[in-house]
Amino acid sequence: MTNGDTSNVLAARIAPGGGTVQEDNAAELARAPLAVRGLTVSYGEKPAVFSVDATFADKAMTAIVGPNGAGKSTLLKACLGIVPRVAGEVRVFGQPLEAARHRIAYVPQRASVDWDFPTTVLDVVRMGLYREAGLFGRFTGRLDTRARKCLERVGMADFATRQIGQLSGGQQQRVFLARALAQEADLYLLDEPFAGVDAATERAIVDVLKLLKAEGKAVVAVHHDLATVADYFDRVFLINVRRIAEGTVAEAFNAETLAAAYGGRLAATHVDELVLAGPLT
Amino acid sequence: MSAFLDAVLLQAGYNAALVALGATLLGFAAGAVGTFLYLRKRALVSDALAHATLPGVGLAFIAMVALGGDGRSLPGLLLGSALTAAVGLVLIQWIVSRTRLAEDAAIGAVLGVFFGLGIVLLTVIQTFGAGRQAGLESFLLGSTAGMLRAEALVIAAGGTLAVLAIWLLRRPMTLVAFDPGYAAALGYRVSWIDFAMMGAVLAVTVIGLKVVGLVLIVALLVIPPVAARFWTERVHLMVWIAALIGGASGYLGAAISASAPALPTGPIIVLVAAASFTVSLILAPARGLAAAVRRQNQFQRRVHRRQGLLAIARSEPIRERYTLKLLQRESLIRPDGMPTDNGKAAAAKVSRDERRWEVARRMHQDAGLTGRYDGLTPIEDVFAPDEIREFDRRLGPPAPVRG
């Protein structure tokens, strides 16, 4: 099946009958840094992500928000092909995943790896260059400069030769971000980049991400802290296994959508506070 | 002793030299391959793999005899053992991915069943006329007596292939071991890379049957990497350190066993490897036990020294015996507990640095710098002299210590 075929079939399935909607949808799929249609992932027979449509915009920071077990991380992993999908289509800059994989940089959850691994900070950043260097390419000259620049951008240049186990949580997260930066990608997918980091690191990461956005890149992050959604992000994607809401923070992040995503798990007054706090700051 | 020296210098006869060479190559390959197995946290899978070779040995013997062959041909037996080991490996993967059983349960099940089946086959073969002299049970613990040149060549070929695969795929294997999710996101086929790694492990296991046997091959795959881990913080060094430890263990072990008639080669090699592990555990510079104890003592000394000097600065009595001993050893106090001139100067410095730190923390809100304030790091290590002069300017002139 060629590219054009897929998008048409998908678009037709999503917007049956509506001619303009169909065209918009097709155009969106061809353009957006990341678009998924009908994405379903399940562990066993319990769906973790069910029939989700999502379109992530360029020149924007999007937060994926939802309660624990809502499928936020799974959505990212399915977009990257790390977990197999039961059904659905993933498009990256209008292309199938494999054709555009080199344009994506991924920052996994910090807790997903063993930090006692025998490797140094610079070695970890070099991992982001493995695809470019190939099996035998040496990390000298251009690639070495790039790796060190990325460490500088996250304020970790002085730590290049440290064993990664000696780093604090915030420093580990910065190293992971530097590794993603080294890929010089156009789409950045981050899984809980602010989990368990100190305030200075949170600030530093936000600054780097905002700079990426200013360069025209797309940034998508799984985010847990509802209080900072409006401060850090332009757009929000609310999920609880199914898609709840999607749009700019002003459009899609309000008491109604949060209640729909979190159900009874979030007190109504709490929701009002969060949503009121957002635009005012 | 001279028998051992002869063996070390490869002067103990053709067979001994052949065994030493084979054992060295095997240990080298096992160390290099085992490094990635250990980093991927799959070390125990290799034990199941090794035990699953046994039915293959039996089946290959039966097949070769049935076809009118010798039945003892080493390449044939190794091929059979590789086949059933691969089946065992696939079975473990299948159990883990298709059932709710954890990997350790799958390993236990496959190891036990395949080993049991192998023993049954070997017992049955004993009843054959030709089976009595087959000596298949030597695959359990290895047997190097009468090792042939062709057999040494099989070990050399298999070991070289395994090391070559590791060397070619060292980057993807490192990545998959450290962060499989990121590896998959970059487009590496994690299952293929795992497959290649297990293929190398299989090769080492099969060629190790003759020298150390299936029960102990896991030790050669695990011990050298674990020992090497003590000496380095970089994967690419760890691979070669483990290979050298493995190779040296193989060589020394073979030499020791050749120096006396009743010493079994495989177990001796494993014991030599274990000795190298023990030495690494205790003596390694950064991660070893001795270094950890030394660091702990140093830390304790610095804490006591600082508190003693602060007490002097505040003209408070020092009661802790260890602190008194420490200060006296450095001639900072006299035997009667009164500070010497050196002691007063040191006390003034410590209490001044303490106040400098207070100023520093007010001036620098950056957690990266003041986060290093632990009362023990010298302020000169964190701030430049001109910065410290600035703290002093704000503090005013130093106060002398009385006493």
PDB file of C-alpha atoms in Angstrom, chain B residues 17-204:
ATOM      1  CA  ALA B  17      50.120 -27.724  25.195  1.00  0.00           C
ATOM      2  CA  LEU B  18      47.070 -28.393  23.048  1.00  0.00           C
ATOM      3  CA  VAL B  19      44.792 -28.317  26.087  1.00  0.00           C
ATOM      4  CA  ALA B  20      46.359 -25.089  27.367  1.00  0.00           C
ATOM      5  CA  LEU B  21      45.850 -23.452  23.991  1.00  0.00           C
ATOM      6  CA  GLY B  22      42.238 -24.622  23.740  1.00  0.00           C
ATOM      7  CA  ALA B  23      41.430 -23.573  27.298  1.00  0.00           C
ATOM      8  CA  THR B  24      42.966 -20.129  26.746  1.00  0.00           C
ATOM      9  CA  LEU B  25      40.936 -19.510  23.596  1.00  0.00           C
ATOM     10  CA  LEU B  26      37.787 -20.804  25.269  1.00  0.00           C
ATOM     11  CA  GLY B  27      38.291 -18.584  28.336  1.00  0.00           C
ATOM     12  CA  PHE B  28      38.981 -15.556  26.155  1.00  0.00           C
ATOM     13  CA  ALA B  29      35.825 -16.059  24.075  1.00  0.00           C
ATOM     14  CA  ALA B  30      33.708 -16.843  27.132  1.00  0.00           C
ATOM     15  CA  GLY B  31      34.860 -13.667  28.896  1.00  0.00           C
ATOM     16  CA  ALA B  32      34.105 -11.418  25.931  1.00  0.00           C
ATOM     17  CA  VAL B  33      30.730 -12.999  25.140  1.00  0.00           C
ATOM     18  CA  GLY B  34      29.797 -13.291  28.808  1.00  0.00           C
ATOM     19  CA  THR B  35      30.237  -9.543  29.295  1.00  0.00           C
ATOM     20  CA  PHE B  36      27.200  -8.740  27.188  1.00  0.00           C
ATOM     21  CA  LEU B  37      25.275 -11.655  28.647  1.00  0.00           C
ATOM     22  CA  TYR B  38      25.924 -10.231  32.125  1.00  0.00           C
ATOM     23  CA  LEU B  39      25.123  -6.640  31.133  1.00  0.00           C
ATOM     24  CA  ARG B  40      21.875  -7.810  29.515  1.00  0.00           C
ATOM     25  CA  LYS B  41      21.106  -9.618  32.813  1.00  0.00           C
ATOM     26  CA  ARG B  42      20.645 -12.963  31.077  1.00  0.00           C
ATOM     27  CA  ALA B  43      23.537 -14.829  32.698  1.00  0.00           C
ATOM     28  CA  LEU B  44      21.363 -17.643  34.016  1.00  0.00           C
ATOM     29  CA  VAL B  45      19.859 -18.340  30.603  1.00  0.00           C
ATOM     30  CA  SER B  46      23.273 -19.652  29.626  1.00  0.00           C
ATOM     31  CA  ASP B  47      23.054 -22.254  32.394  1.00  0.00           C
ATOM     32  CA  ALA B  48      19.810 -23.613  30.947  1.00  0.00           C
ATOM     33  CA  LEU B  49      21.399 -23.459  27.509  1.00  0.00           C
ATOM     34  CA  ALA B  50      24.375 -25.502  28.694  1.00  0.00           C
ATOM     35  CA  HIS B  51      22.231 -28.182  30.324  1.00  0.00           C
ATOM     36  CA  ALA B  52      20.061 -28.364  27.217  1.00  0.00           C
ATOM     37  CA  THR B  53      23.081 -29.527  25.202  1.00  0.00           C
ATOM     38  CA  LEU B  54      23.056 -32.962  26.838  1.00  0.00           C
ATOM     39  CA  PRO B  55      20.118 -34.588  24.999  1.00  0.00           C
ATOM     40  CA  GLY B  56      21.673 -33.311  21.770  1.00  0.00           C
ATOM     41  CA  VAL B  57      24.884 -35.178  22.556  1.00  0.00           C
ATOM     42  CA  GLY B  58      22.929 -38.385  23.139  1.00  0.00           C
ATOM     43  CA  LEU B  59      20.726 -37.984  20.082  1.00  0.00           C
ATOM     44  CA  ALA B  60      23.698 -37.176  17.846  1.00  0.00           C
ATOM     45  CA  PHE B  61      25.503 -40.285  19.053  1.00  0.00           C
ATOM     46  CA  ILE B  62      22.472 -42.485  18.378  1.00  0.00           C
ATOM     47  CA  ALA B  63      21.962 -40.912  14.948  1.00  0.00           C
ATOM     48  CA  MET B  64      25.605 -41.332  13.949  1.00  0.00           C
ATOM     49  CA  VAL B  65      25.688 -44.964  15.108  1.00  0.00           C
ATOM     50  CA  ALA B  66      22.412 -45.650  13.301  1.00  0.00           C
ATOM     51  CA  LEU B  67      23.941 -44.240  10.112  1.00  0.00           C
ATOM     52  CA  GLY B  68      26.847 -46.634  10.527  1.00  0.00           C
ATOM     53  CA  GLY B  69      29.330 -44.011  11.688  1.00  0.00           C
ATOM     54  CA  ASP B  70      31.669 -43.822  14.670  1.00  0.00           C
ATOM     55  CA  GLY B  71      29.284 -42.031  16.995  1.00  0.00           C
ATOM     56  CA  ARG B  72      32.138 -40.281  18.808  1.00  0.00           C
ATOM     57  CA  SER B  73      32.982 -37.747  16.133  1.00  0.00           C
ATOM     58  CA  LEU B  74      33.256 -34.426  17.970  1.00  0.00           C
ATOM     59  CA  PRO B  75      31.808 -32.143  15.251  1.00  0.00           C
ATOM     60  CA  GLY B  76      28.740 -34.389  15.038  1.00  0.00           C
ATOM     61  CA  LEU B  77      28.220 -34.424  18.804  1.00  0.00           C
ATOM     62  CA  LEU B  78      28.681 -30.641  19.016  1.00  0.00           C
ATOM     63  CA  LEU B  79      26.209 -30.070  16.203  1.00  0.00           C
ATOM     64  CA  GLY B  80      23.640 -32.191  18.022  1.00  0.00           C
ATOM     65  CA  SER B  81      24.261 -30.374  21.305  1.00  0.00           C
ATOM     66  CA  ALA B  82      23.889 -26.993  19.597  1.00  0.00           C
ATOM     67  CA  LEU B  83      20.551 -28.047  18.129  1.00  0.00           C
ATOM     68  CA  THR B  84      18.915 -29.103  21.389  1.00  0.00           C
ATOM     69  CA  ALA B  85      20.397 -26.109  23.202  1.00  0.00           C
ATOM     70  CA  ALA B  86      18.807 -23.846  20.595  1.00  0.00           C
ATOM     71  CA  VAL B  87      15.492 -25.643  21.105  1.00  0.00           C
ATOM     72  CA  GLY B  88      15.811 -25.072  24.852  1.00  0.00           C
ATOM     73  CA  LEU B  89      16.516 -21.390  24.287  1.00  0.00           C
ATOM     74  CA  VAL B  90      13.510 -20.956  22.000  1.00  0.00           C
ATOM     75  CA  LEU B  91      11.381 -22.749  24.581  1.00  0.00           C
ATOM     76  CA  ILE B  92      12.461 -20.325  27.322  1.00  0.00           C
ATOM     77  CA  GLN B  93      11.612 -17.350  25.096  1.00  0.00           C
ATOM     78  CA  TRP B  94       8.267 -18.917  24.252  1.00  0.00           C
ATOM     79  CA  ILE B  95       7.370 -19.620  27.883  1.00  0.00           C
ATOM     80  CA  VAL B  96       8.262 -16.056  28.902  1.00  0.00           C
ATOM     81  CA  SER B  97       6.372 -14.375  26.080  1.00  0.00           C
ATOM     82  CA  ARG B  98       3.307 -16.631  25.957  1.00  0.00           C
ATOM     83  CA  THR B  99       2.646 -17.484  29.593  1.00  0.00           C
ATOM     84  CA  ARG B 100       2.602 -15.581  32.818  1.00  0.00           C
ATOM     85  CA  LEU B 101       5.672 -17.459  34.065  1.00  0.00           C
ATOM     86  CA  ALA B 102       8.718 -15.361  34.846  1.00  0.00           C
ATOM     87  CA  GLU B 103      12.065 -16.051  33.210  1.00  0.00           C
ATOM     88  CA  ASP B 104      13.565 -17.743  36.269  1.00  0.00           C
ATOM     89  CA  ALA B 105      10.753 -20.316  36.280  1.00  0.00           C
ATOM     90  CA  ALA B 106      11.215 -20.916  32.557  1.00  0.00           C
ATOM     91  CA  ILE B 107      14.968 -21.343  33.045  1.00  0.00           C
ATOM     92  CA  GLY B 108      14.419 -23.831  35.850  1.00  0.00           C
ATOM     93  CA  ALA B 109      11.887 -25.837  33.866  1.00  0.00           C
ATOM     94  CA  VAL B 110      13.954 -26.059  30.680  1.00  0.00           C
ATOM     95  CA  LEU B 111      17.198 -26.755  32.524  1.00  0.00           C
ATOM     96  CA  GLY B 112      15.713 -29.596  34.552  1.00  0.00           C
ATOM     97  CA  VAL B 113      13.725 -31.257  31.786  1.00  0.00           C
ATOM     98  CA  PHE B 114      16.481 -31.160  29.172  1.00  0.00           C
ATOM     99  CA  PHE B 115      19.158 -32.317  31.574  1.00  0.00           C
ATOM    100  CA  GLY B 116      16.938 -35.148  32.768  1.00  0.00           C
ATOM    101  CA  LEU B 117      16.241 -36.192  29.200  1.00  0.00           C
ATOM    102  CA  GLY B 118      19.951 -36.097  28.433  1.00  0.00           C
ATOM    103  CA  ILE B 119      20.790 -38.357  31.384  1.00  0.00           C
ATOM    104  CA  VAL B 120      18.104 -40.849  30.304  1.00  0.00           C
ATOM    105  CA  LEU B 121      19.545 -40.941  26.779  1.00  0.00           C
ATOM    106  CA  LEU B 122      23.085 -41.414  28.067  1.00  0.00           C
ATOM    107  CA  THR B 123      21.954 -44.261  30.317  1.00  0.00           C
ATOM    108  CA  VAL B 124      20.203 -45.942  27.406  1.00  0.00           C
ATOM    109  CA  ILE B 125      23.313 -45.545  25.254  1.00  0.00           C
ATOM    110  CA  GLN B 126      25.351 -47.320  27.963  1.00  0.00           C
ATOM    111  CA  THR B 127      23.407 -50.486  27.152  1.00  0.00           C
ATOM    112  CA  PHE B 128      24.504 -50.408  23.506  1.00  0.00           C
ATOM    113  CA  GLY B 129      27.563 -52.460  22.679  1.00  0.00           C
ATOM    114  CA  ALA B 130      29.426 -49.479  21.267  1.00  0.00           C
ATOM    115  CA  GLY B 131      28.091 -47.132  23.907  1.00  0.00           C
ATOM    116  CA  ARG B 132      30.246 -48.388  26.735  1.00  0.00           C
ATOM    117  CA  GLN B 133      33.412 -46.839  25.366  1.00  0.00           C
ATOM    118  CA  ALA B 134      31.764 -43.716  24.057  1.00  0.00           C
ATOM    119  CA  GLY B 135      32.670 -41.643  27.120  1.00  0.00           C
ATOM    120  CA  LEU B 136      29.755 -39.306  26.562  1.00  0.00           C
ATOM    121  CA  GLU B 137      29.500 -38.594  30.284  1.00  0.00           C
ATOM    122  CA  SER B 138      32.757 -36.646  29.943  1.00  0.00           C
ATOM    123  CA  PHE B 139      30.672 -33.808  28.492  1.00  0.00           C
ATOM    124  CA  LEU B 140      29.234 -33.252  31.966  1.00  0.00           C
ATOM    125  CA  LEU B 141      32.468 -32.008  33.517  1.00  0.00           C
ATOM    126  CA  GLY B 142      34.795 -31.940  30.545  1.00  0.00           C
ATOM    127  CA  SER B 143      37.694 -34.217  29.850  1.00  0.00           C
ATOM    128  CA  THR B 144      40.875 -33.040  28.235  1.00  0.00           C
ATOM    129  CA  ALA B 145      42.798 -36.304  28.329  1.00  0.00           C
ATOM    130  CA  GLY B 146      43.729 -37.275  24.805  1.00  0.00           C
ATOM    131  CA  MET B 147      42.457 -34.064  23.254  1.00  0.00           C
ATOM    132  CA  LEU B 148      43.059 -34.087  19.515  1.00  0.00           C
ATOM    133  CA  ARG B 149      44.420 -31.379  17.267  1.00  0.00           C
ATOM    134  CA  ALA B 150      41.154 -31.331  15.363  1.00  0.00           C
ATOM    135  CA  GLU B 151      39.282 -30.741  18.608  1.00  0.00           C
ATOM    136  CA  ALA B 152      41.513 -27.807  19.505  1.00  0.00           C
ATOM    137  CA  LEU B 153      40.832 -26.416  16.035  1.00  0.00           C
ATOM    138  CA  VAL B 154      37.067 -26.677  16.585  1.00  0.00           C
ATOM    139  CA  ILE B 155      37.462 -24.658  19.787  1.00  0.00           C
ATOM    140  CA  ALA B 156      39.622 -22.085  17.997  1.00  0.00           C
ATOM    141  CA  ALA B 157      37.153 -21.709  15.138  1.00  0.00           C
ATOM    142  CA  GLY B 158      34.050 -21.450  17.342  1.00  0.00           C
ATOM    143  CA  GLY B 159      35.733 -19.044  19.754  1.00  0.00           C
ATOM    144  CA  THR B 160      36.945 -16.807  16.951  1.00  0.00           C
ATOM    145  CA  LEU B 161      33.479 -16.650  15.422  1.00  0.00           C
ATOM    146  CA  ALA B 162      31.899 -15.760  18.760  1.00  0.00           C
ATOM    147  CA  VAL B 163      34.433 -13.020  19.519  1.00  0.00           C
ATOM    148  CA  LEU B 164      34.094 -11.655  15.988  1.00  0.00           C
ATOM    149  CA  ALA B 165      30.313 -11.419  16.355  1.00  0.00           C
ATOM    150  CA  ILE B 166      30.728  -9.589  19.669  1.00  0.00           C
ATOM    151  CA  TRP B 167      33.247  -7.191  18.190  1.00  0.00           C
ATOM    152  CA  LEU B 168      31.106  -6.431  15.143  1.00  0.00           C
ATOM    153  CA  LEU B 169      27.944  -5.828  17.176  1.00  0.00           C
ATOM    154  CA  ARG B 170      29.493  -4.214  20.242  1.00  0.00           C
ATOM    155  CA  ARG B 171      27.644  -0.921  19.785  1.00  0.00           C
ATOM    156  CA  PRO B 172      24.130  -2.270  19.266  1.00  0.00           C
ATOM    157  CA  MET B 173      24.710  -4.873  21.984  1.00  0.00           C
ATOM    158  CA  THR B 174      25.817  -2.195  24.433  1.00  0.00           C
ATOM    159  CA  LEU B 175      22.793  -0.098  23.584  1.00  0.00           C
ATOM    160  CA  VAL B 176      20.355  -2.996  23.894  1.00  0.00           C
ATOM    161  CA  ALA B 177      21.858  -3.983  27.241  1.00  0.00           C
ATOM    162  CA  PHE B 178      21.710  -0.450  28.633  1.00  0.00           C
ATOM    163  CA  ASP B 179      18.452   0.876  27.201  1.00  0.00           C
ATOM    164  CA  PRO B 180      16.489  -1.514  24.963  1.00  0.00           C
ATOM    165  CA  GLY B 181      13.629   0.972  24.560  1.00  0.00           C
ATOM    166  CA  TYR B 182      15.925   3.635  23.165  1.00  0.00           C
ATOM    167  CA  ALA B 183      17.625   1.047  20.945  1.00  0.00           C
ATOM    168  CA  ALA B 184      14.234   0.114  19.483  1.00  0.00           C
ATOM    169  CA  ALA B 185      13.368   3.792  19.031  1.00  0.00           C
ATOM    170  CA  LEU B 186      16.586   4.247  17.030  1.00  0.00           C
ATOM    171  CA  GLY B 187      15.436   1.415  14.779  1.00  0.00           C
ATOM    172  CA  TYR B 188      17.645  -1.436  16.034  1.00  0.00           C
ATOM    173  CA  ARG B 189      15.931  -4.831  16.007  1.00  0.00           C
ATOM    174  CA  VAL B 190      16.321  -5.701  19.673  1.00  0.00           C
ATOM    175  CA  SER B 191      15.249  -9.321  19.173  1.00  0.00           C
ATOM    176  CA  TRP B 192      17.812  -9.831  16.394  1.00  0.00           C
ATOM    177  CA  ILE B 193      20.599  -8.403  18.472  1.00  0.00           C
ATOM    178  CA  ASP B 194      19.595 -10.598  21.411  1.00  0.00           C
ATOM    179  CA  PHE B 195      19.496 -13.512  18.998  1.00  0.00           C
ATOM    180  CA  ALA B 196      23.035 -12.779  17.812  1.00  0.00           C
ATOM    181  CA  MET B 197      24.227 -12.519  21.410  1.00  0.00           C
ATOM    182  CA  MET B 198      22.633 -15.827  22.362  1.00  0.00           C
ATOM    183  CA  GLY B 199      24.138 -17.345  19.210  1.00  0.00           C
ATOM    184  CA  ALA B 200      27.591 -16.343  20.406  1.00  0.00           C
ATOM    185  CA  VAL B 201      26.803 -17.764  23.855  1.00  0.00           C
ATOM    186  CA  LEU B 202      25.665 -20.991  22.232  1.00  0.00           C
ATOM    187  CA  ALA B 203      28.921 -21.234  20.265  1.00  0.00           C
ATOM    188  CA  VAL B 204      31.009 -20.745  23.418  1.00  0.00           C
TER     189      VAL B 204
END
